Every structure is written in structure tokens, then in C-alpha cells.
Amino acid sequence: MSDTSPDPDVIDRIWTLADKLDPCLFVTRDGEGQRVRPVFARVRRDEGAIHVLTDTQGCKLDQIEANPHVSLAFSDERANDYAVIYGTARVSHDPAKARDLWRFSDETFFKSPDNLDLRVITVTPDSAELWDGSNLLVTGAKMLAERLAGVKTQLVENAKVDRLD
């Protein structure tokens, strides 16, 4: 099933999946290509945003400045569920927001939310795609039934939404 209408159930499932899966893959544009890296996303549906804490090292901030269109890919291979959120990123030096997003585990990378090199990447979702499948046991049973009965089953639901609000 492929749908571009803003189905509230699909939107809820995308936000829920994104919120429960960490880390995710963050994709930026690098000239004509792409760069992919794992990040810890802070999903804030009430803000209509996904935040990522980062430092000023590396190339992702320059890539966002050159092309703010990014993707966040979330994966739960055990449940056979996947979501990709496409959005526009902006970078800020915002210690108050960093404190709001801060997790104890962030001390491993940044020492403090007041770190002068700490930046907040805020992704505002534009659209998204969901692949919502059965867990592997159910998928295996469906495949076996398909072979034995010759009946086509839907293993994964695929849905697209043009916005996530």
C-alpha cells in the first residue's frame, strides 16, 4: 500500500517508531553524494522537530549549511519496522536547548550542555515514509502460508506522508 495522504495513523506510527529507536542514521548531502552517520535523536513531536546534539568538529555542519535537506533513518529489524523522515535542518548554539535535551550519556561525548563547541541540529520534518512489517516469526509464517496455499500476503505495509503534523 502506498499513500501520499496525511493518514493520522501512519503519522502516529512514524513518530512513535522514531521516538523509540535510538540511535538512527543521519544523512546529509555532500556535494553530489551523501554522508551517513549514526546519531542519537531527540524526537519532540510536540515541537514538530527532531534534535541532534553535535560538536563543531567534522563536516556535517558545513554540509547542512550548503544543503539543509537531510534524512533520518530509523530501523527496528527485529520487528521489521523502518521509517525515514525527510526534513530541513538548522544548526544553533543554544545552551538552554542543549540542557533541555541533555541525557546523562551525553557526558561521554560533550562533558556538559554548556560546552562552547556543542551545537543543536534541529530537523523540521517535511515528509516521511514508513515500512511497517510483521516481526520475523510472523513474516516467516506468512511466507510459509504463501508457499503452501499459493495466496499472496502483504509482508510489509509501505506508506508515505507529505507532512508529519
PDB file of C-alpha atoms in Angstrom:
ATOM      1  CA  MET A   1       0.000   0.000   0.000  1.00  0.00           C
ATOM      2  CA  SER A   2       1.471   3.369  -0.951  1.00  0.00           C
ATOM      3  CA  ASP A   3      -0.313   6.521   0.122  1.00  0.00           C
ATOM      4  CA  THR A   4       0.656  10.184  -0.001  1.00  0.00           C
ATOM      5  CA  SER A   5      -2.288  11.458   2.068  1.00  0.00           C
ATOM      6  CA  PRO A   6      -1.612  12.550   5.644  1.00  0.00           C
ATOM      7  CA  ASP A   7      -3.118   9.470   7.330  1.00  0.00           C
ATOM      8  CA  PRO A   8      -3.146  10.211  11.101  1.00  0.00           C
ATOM      9  CA  ASP A   9      -2.480   6.554  11.974  1.00  0.00           C
ATOM     10  CA  VAL A  10       0.602   6.428   9.746  1.00  0.00           C
ATOM     11  CA  ILE A  11       1.824   9.753  11.145  1.00  0.00           C
ATOM     12  CA  ASP A  12       1.404   8.434  14.703  1.00  0.00           C
ATOM     13  CA  ARG A  13       3.285   5.224  13.860  1.00  0.00           C
ATOM     14  CA  ILE A  14       6.168   7.179  12.293  1.00  0.00           C
ATOM     15  CA  TRP A  15       6.554   9.493  15.313  1.00  0.00           C
ATOM     16  CA  THR A  16       6.258   6.544  17.727  1.00  0.00           C
ATOM     17  CA  LEU A  17       8.822   4.460  15.850  1.00  0.00           C
ATOM     18  CA  ALA A  18      11.253   7.391  15.635  1.00  0.00           C
ATOM     19  CA  ASP A  19      10.855   8.114  19.334  1.00  0.00           C
ATOM     20  CA  LYS A  20      11.582   4.559  20.458  1.00  0.00           C
ATOM     21  CA  LEU A  21      14.580   3.840  18.218  1.00  0.00           C
ATOM     22  CA  ASP A  22      17.968   5.256  19.062  1.00  0.00           C
ATOM     23  CA  PRO A  23      20.431   5.666  17.508  1.00  0.00           C
ATOM     24  CA  CYS A  24      19.306   6.412  13.981  1.00  0.00           C
ATOM     25  CA  LEU A  25      21.172   7.224  10.777  1.00  0.00           C
ATOM     26  CA  PHE A  26      21.533  10.891   9.857  1.00  0.00           C
ATOM     27  CA  VAL A  27      22.023  11.611   6.158  1.00  0.00           C
ATOM     28  CA  THR A  28      23.426  14.890   4.849  1.00  0.00           C
ATOM     29  CA  ARG A  29      24.249  15.915   1.304  1.00  0.00           C
ATOM     30  CA  ASP A  30      27.947  16.049   0.450  1.00  0.00           C
ATOM     31  CA  GLY A  31      28.276  17.707  -2.942  1.00  0.00           C
ATOM     32  CA  GLU A  32      26.720  15.269  -5.376  1.00  0.00           C
ATOM     33  CA  GLY A  33      26.752  12.443  -2.845  1.00  0.00           C
ATOM     34  CA  GLN A  34      25.556  11.748   0.661  1.00  0.00           C
ATOM     35  CA  ARG A  35      27.151  11.175   4.055  1.00  0.00           C
ATOM     36  CA  VAL A  36      25.565   8.848   6.592  1.00  0.00           C
ATOM     37  CA  ARG A  37      26.400   8.688  10.275  1.00  0.00           C
ATOM     38  CA  PRO A  38      24.774   7.323  13.438  1.00  0.00           C
ATOM     39  CA  VAL A  39      23.349   9.916  15.830  1.00  0.00           C
ATOM     40  CA  PHE A  40      21.173   9.978  18.929  1.00  0.00           C
ATOM     41  CA  ALA A  41      17.936  11.744  18.027  1.00  0.00           C
ATOM     42  CA  ARG A  42      15.704  13.598  20.446  1.00  0.00           C
ATOM     43  CA  VAL A  43      12.232  13.273  18.991  1.00  0.00           C
ATOM     44  CA  ARG A  44       9.914  16.057  20.098  1.00  0.00           C
ATOM     45  CA  ARG A  45       6.592  15.626  18.366  1.00  0.00           C
ATOM     46  CA  ASP A  46       5.039  18.464  20.381  1.00  0.00           C
ATOM     47  CA  GLU A  47       7.640  20.785  18.814  1.00  0.00           C
ATOM     48  CA  GLY A  48       7.310  19.199  15.366  1.00  0.00           C
ATOM     49  CA  ALA A  49      11.061  18.620  15.458  1.00  0.00           C
ATOM     50  CA  ILE A  50      13.845  16.135  15.926  1.00  0.00           C
ATOM     51  CA  HIS A  51      17.016  17.376  17.605  1.00  0.00           C
ATOM     52  CA  VAL A  52      20.562  16.077  17.453  1.00  0.00           C
ATOM     53  CA  LEU A  53      23.410  17.231  19.662  1.00  0.00           C
ATOM     54  CA  THR A  54      26.758  17.552  17.923  1.00  0.00           C
ATOM     55  CA  ASP A  55      30.034  19.386  18.183  1.00  0.00           C
ATOM     56  CA  THR A  56      31.703  21.746  15.746  1.00  0.00           C
ATOM     57  CA  GLN A  57      34.162  19.097  14.542  1.00  0.00           C
ATOM     58  CA  GLY A  58      33.674  17.139  11.328  1.00  0.00           C
ATOM     59  CA  CYS A  59      31.889  18.179   8.185  1.00  0.00           C
ATOM     60  CA  LYS A  60      28.165  17.794   8.931  1.00  0.00           C
ATOM     61  CA  LEU A  61      27.657  21.445   9.912  1.00  0.00           C
ATOM     62  CA  ASP A  62      29.241  22.633   6.651  1.00  0.00           C
ATOM     63  CA  GLN A  63      27.125  20.125   4.732  1.00  0.00           C
ATOM     64  CA  ILE A  64      23.942  21.401   6.391  1.00  0.00           C
ATOM     65  CA  GLU A  65      24.904  24.986   5.621  1.00  0.00           C
ATOM     66  CA  ALA A  66      25.463  24.078   1.958  1.00  0.00           C
ATOM     67  CA  ASN A  67      22.267  21.999   1.719  1.00  0.00           C
ATOM     68  CA  PRO A  68      19.883  21.825   4.700  1.00  0.00           C
ATOM     69  CA  HIS A  69      17.830  18.925   3.275  1.00  0.00           C
ATOM     70  CA  VAL A  70      18.562  15.890   5.462  1.00  0.00           C
ATOM     71  CA  SER A  71      17.130  12.477   6.280  1.00  0.00           C
ATOM     72  CA  LEU A  72      16.861  10.467   9.473  1.00  0.00           C
ATOM     73  CA  ALA A  73      16.520   6.699   9.084  1.00  0.00           C
ATOM     74  CA  PHE A  74      15.099   4.621  11.945  1.00  0.00           C
ATOM     75  CA  SER A  75      15.276   0.824  11.959  1.00  0.00           C
ATOM     76  CA  ASP A  76      13.882  -1.951  14.112  1.00  0.00           C
ATOM     77  CA  GLU A  77      14.936  -5.039  12.208  1.00  0.00           C
ATOM     78  CA  ARG A  78      13.514  -7.421  14.832  1.00  0.00           C
ATOM     79  CA  ALA A  79      10.027  -6.000  14.332  1.00  0.00           C
ATOM     80  CA  ASN A  80      10.690  -5.443  10.631  1.00  0.00           C
ATOM     81  CA  ASP A  81       9.750  -1.747  11.043  1.00  0.00           C
ATOM     82  CA  TYR A  82      11.511   1.122   9.318  1.00  0.00           C
ATOM     83  CA  ALA A  83      10.898   4.840   8.942  1.00  0.00           C
ATOM     84  CA  VAL A  84      12.704   7.583   7.085  1.00  0.00           C
ATOM     85  CA  ILE A  85      11.978  11.200   7.898  1.00  0.00           C
ATOM     86  CA  TYR A  86      12.988  13.822   5.363  1.00  0.00           C
ATOM     87  CA  GLY A  87      13.406  17.346   6.630  1.00  0.00           C
ATOM     88  CA  THR A  88      15.175  20.654   6.762  1.00  0.00           C
ATOM     89  CA  ALA A  89      17.962  21.122   9.292  1.00  0.00           C
ATOM     90  CA  ARG A  90      19.235  24.209  11.011  1.00  0.00           C
ATOM     91  CA  VAL A  91      22.141  24.495  13.394  1.00  0.00           C
ATOM     92  CA  SER A  92      22.220  26.635  16.526  1.00  0.00           C
ATOM     93  CA  HIS A  93      24.422  27.284  19.523  1.00  0.00           C
ATOM     94  CA  ASP A  94      21.703  27.135  22.168  1.00  0.00           C
ATOM     95  CA  PRO A  95      22.898  26.062  25.642  1.00  0.00           C
ATOM     96  CA  ALA A  96      19.345  26.307  27.044  1.00  0.00           C
ATOM     97  CA  LYS A  97      18.016  23.897  24.405  1.00  0.00           C
ATOM     98  CA  ALA A  98      21.041  21.637  24.891  1.00  0.00           C
ATOM     99  CA  ARG A  99      20.256  21.480  28.625  1.00  0.00           C
ATOM    100  CA  ASP A 100      16.626  20.651  27.798  1.00  0.00           C
ATOM    101  CA  LEU A 101      17.730  17.802  25.511  1.00  0.00           C
ATOM    102  CA  TRP A 102      20.597  16.621  27.715  1.00  0.00           C
ATOM    103  CA  ARG A 103      20.915  12.978  28.747  1.00  0.00           C
ATOM    104  CA  PHE A 104      23.404  11.616  31.238  1.00  0.00           C
ATOM    105  CA  SER A 105      25.029   9.579  28.453  1.00  0.00           C
ATOM    106  CA  ASP A 106      25.853  12.808  26.573  1.00  0.00           C
ATOM    107  CA  GLU A 107      28.660  13.418  29.067  1.00  0.00           C
ATOM    108  CA  THR A 108      30.589  10.734  27.196  1.00  0.00           C
ATOM    109  CA  PHE A 109      30.811  12.993  24.156  1.00  0.00           C
ATOM    110  CA  PHE A 110      30.338  16.580  25.295  1.00  0.00           C
ATOM    111  CA  LYS A 111      31.105  16.745  29.066  1.00  0.00           C
ATOM    112  CA  SER A 112      28.460  19.449  29.621  1.00  0.00           C
ATOM    113  CA  PRO A 113      25.482  21.068  27.864  1.00  0.00           C
ATOM    114  CA  ASP A 114      27.376  24.348  28.308  1.00  0.00           C
ATOM    115  CA  ASN A 115      30.273  23.125  26.155  1.00  0.00           C
ATOM    116  CA  LEU A 116      31.226  26.006  23.822  1.00  0.00           C
ATOM    117  CA  ASP A 117      31.609  23.588  20.893  1.00  0.00           C
ATOM    118  CA  LEU A 118      28.179  21.989  21.386  1.00  0.00           C
ATOM    119  CA  ARG A 119      25.572  22.629  18.700  1.00  0.00           C
ATOM    120  CA  VAL A 120      21.925  21.647  18.354  1.00  0.00           C
ATOM    121  CA  ILE A 121      20.788  20.437  14.958  1.00  0.00           C
ATOM    122  CA  THR A 122      17.031  20.854  14.661  1.00  0.00           C
ATOM    123  CA  VAL A 123      15.318  18.922  11.887  1.00  0.00           C
ATOM    124  CA  THR A 124      11.861  20.065  10.888  1.00  0.00           C
ATOM    125  CA  PRO A 125      10.205  17.129   9.104  1.00  0.00           C
ATOM    126  CA  ASP A 126       8.882  17.748   5.587  1.00  0.00           C
ATOM    127  CA  SER A 127       7.717  14.231   4.735  1.00  0.00           C
ATOM    128  CA  ALA A 128       8.267  10.635   5.757  1.00  0.00           C
ATOM    129  CA  GLU A 129       7.971   7.050   4.697  1.00  0.00           C
ATOM    130  CA  LEU A 130       7.090   4.011   6.784  1.00  0.00           C
ATOM    131  CA  TRP A 131       7.695   0.332   6.219  1.00  0.00           C
ATOM    132  CA  ASP A 132       5.676  -1.420   8.892  1.00  0.00           C
ATOM    133  CA  GLY A 133       6.123  -5.155   8.840  1.00  0.00           C
ATOM    134  CA  SER A 134       5.351  -8.131  10.964  1.00  0.00           C
ATOM    135  CA  ASN A 135       8.037  -9.425  13.271  1.00  0.00           C
ATOM    136  CA  LEU A 136      10.277 -12.109  11.781  1.00  0.00           C
ATOM    137  CA  LEU A 137       8.263 -15.013  13.213  1.00  0.00           C
ATOM    138  CA  VAL A 138       5.007 -13.691  11.743  1.00  0.00           C
ATOM    139  CA  THR A 139       6.741 -12.854   8.445  1.00  0.00           C
ATOM    140  CA  GLY A 140       8.075 -16.410   8.274  1.00  0.00           C
ATOM    141  CA  ALA A 141       4.586 -17.821   8.908  1.00  0.00           C
ATOM    142  CA  LYS A 142       3.119 -15.570   6.197  1.00  0.00           C
ATOM    143  CA  MET A 143       5.786 -16.687   3.724  1.00  0.00           C
ATOM    144  CA  LEU A 144       5.138 -20.347   4.530  1.00  0.00           C
ATOM    145  CA  ALA A 145       1.383 -19.857   4.118  1.00  0.00           C
ATOM    146  CA  GLU A 146       2.012 -18.085   0.832  1.00  0.00           C
ATOM    147  CA  ARG A 147       4.040 -21.016  -0.477  1.00  0.00           C
ATOM    148  CA  LEU A 148       1.673 -23.718   0.804  1.00  0.00           C
ATOM    149  CA  ALA A 149      -1.618 -22.058  -0.118  1.00  0.00           C
ATOM    150  CA  GLY A 150      -0.420 -20.075  -3.117  1.00  0.00           C
ATOM    151  CA  VAL A 151      -2.082 -16.979  -1.667  1.00  0.00           C
ATOM    152  CA  LYS A 152      -0.251 -13.670  -1.881  1.00  0.00           C
ATOM    153  CA  THR A 153       0.132 -11.984   1.519  1.00  0.00           C
ATOM    154  CA  GLN A 154       1.306  -8.495   2.361  1.00  0.00           C
ATOM    155  CA  LEU A 155       4.535  -8.819   4.325  1.00  0.00           C
ATOM    156  CA  VAL A 156       5.234  -5.129   4.804  1.00  0.00           C
ATOM    157  CA  GLU A 157       2.965  -2.096   4.655  1.00  0.00           C
ATOM    158  CA  ASN A 158       4.566   0.868   2.927  1.00  0.00           C
ATOM    159  CA  ALA A 159       3.082   4.310   3.394  1.00  0.00           C
ATOM    160  CA  LYS A 160       4.265   7.812   2.548  1.00  0.00           C
ATOM    161  CA  VAL A 161       3.095  11.055   4.081  1.00  0.00           C
ATOM    162  CA  ASP A 162       3.699  14.534   2.765  1.00  0.00           C
ATOM    163  CA  ARG A 163       3.834  16.060   6.248  1.00  0.00           C
ATOM    164  CA  LEU A 164       4.120  14.953   9.868  1.00  0.00           C
ATOM    165  CA  ASP A 165       1.829  17.384  11.685  1.00  0.00           C
TER     166      ASP A 165
END
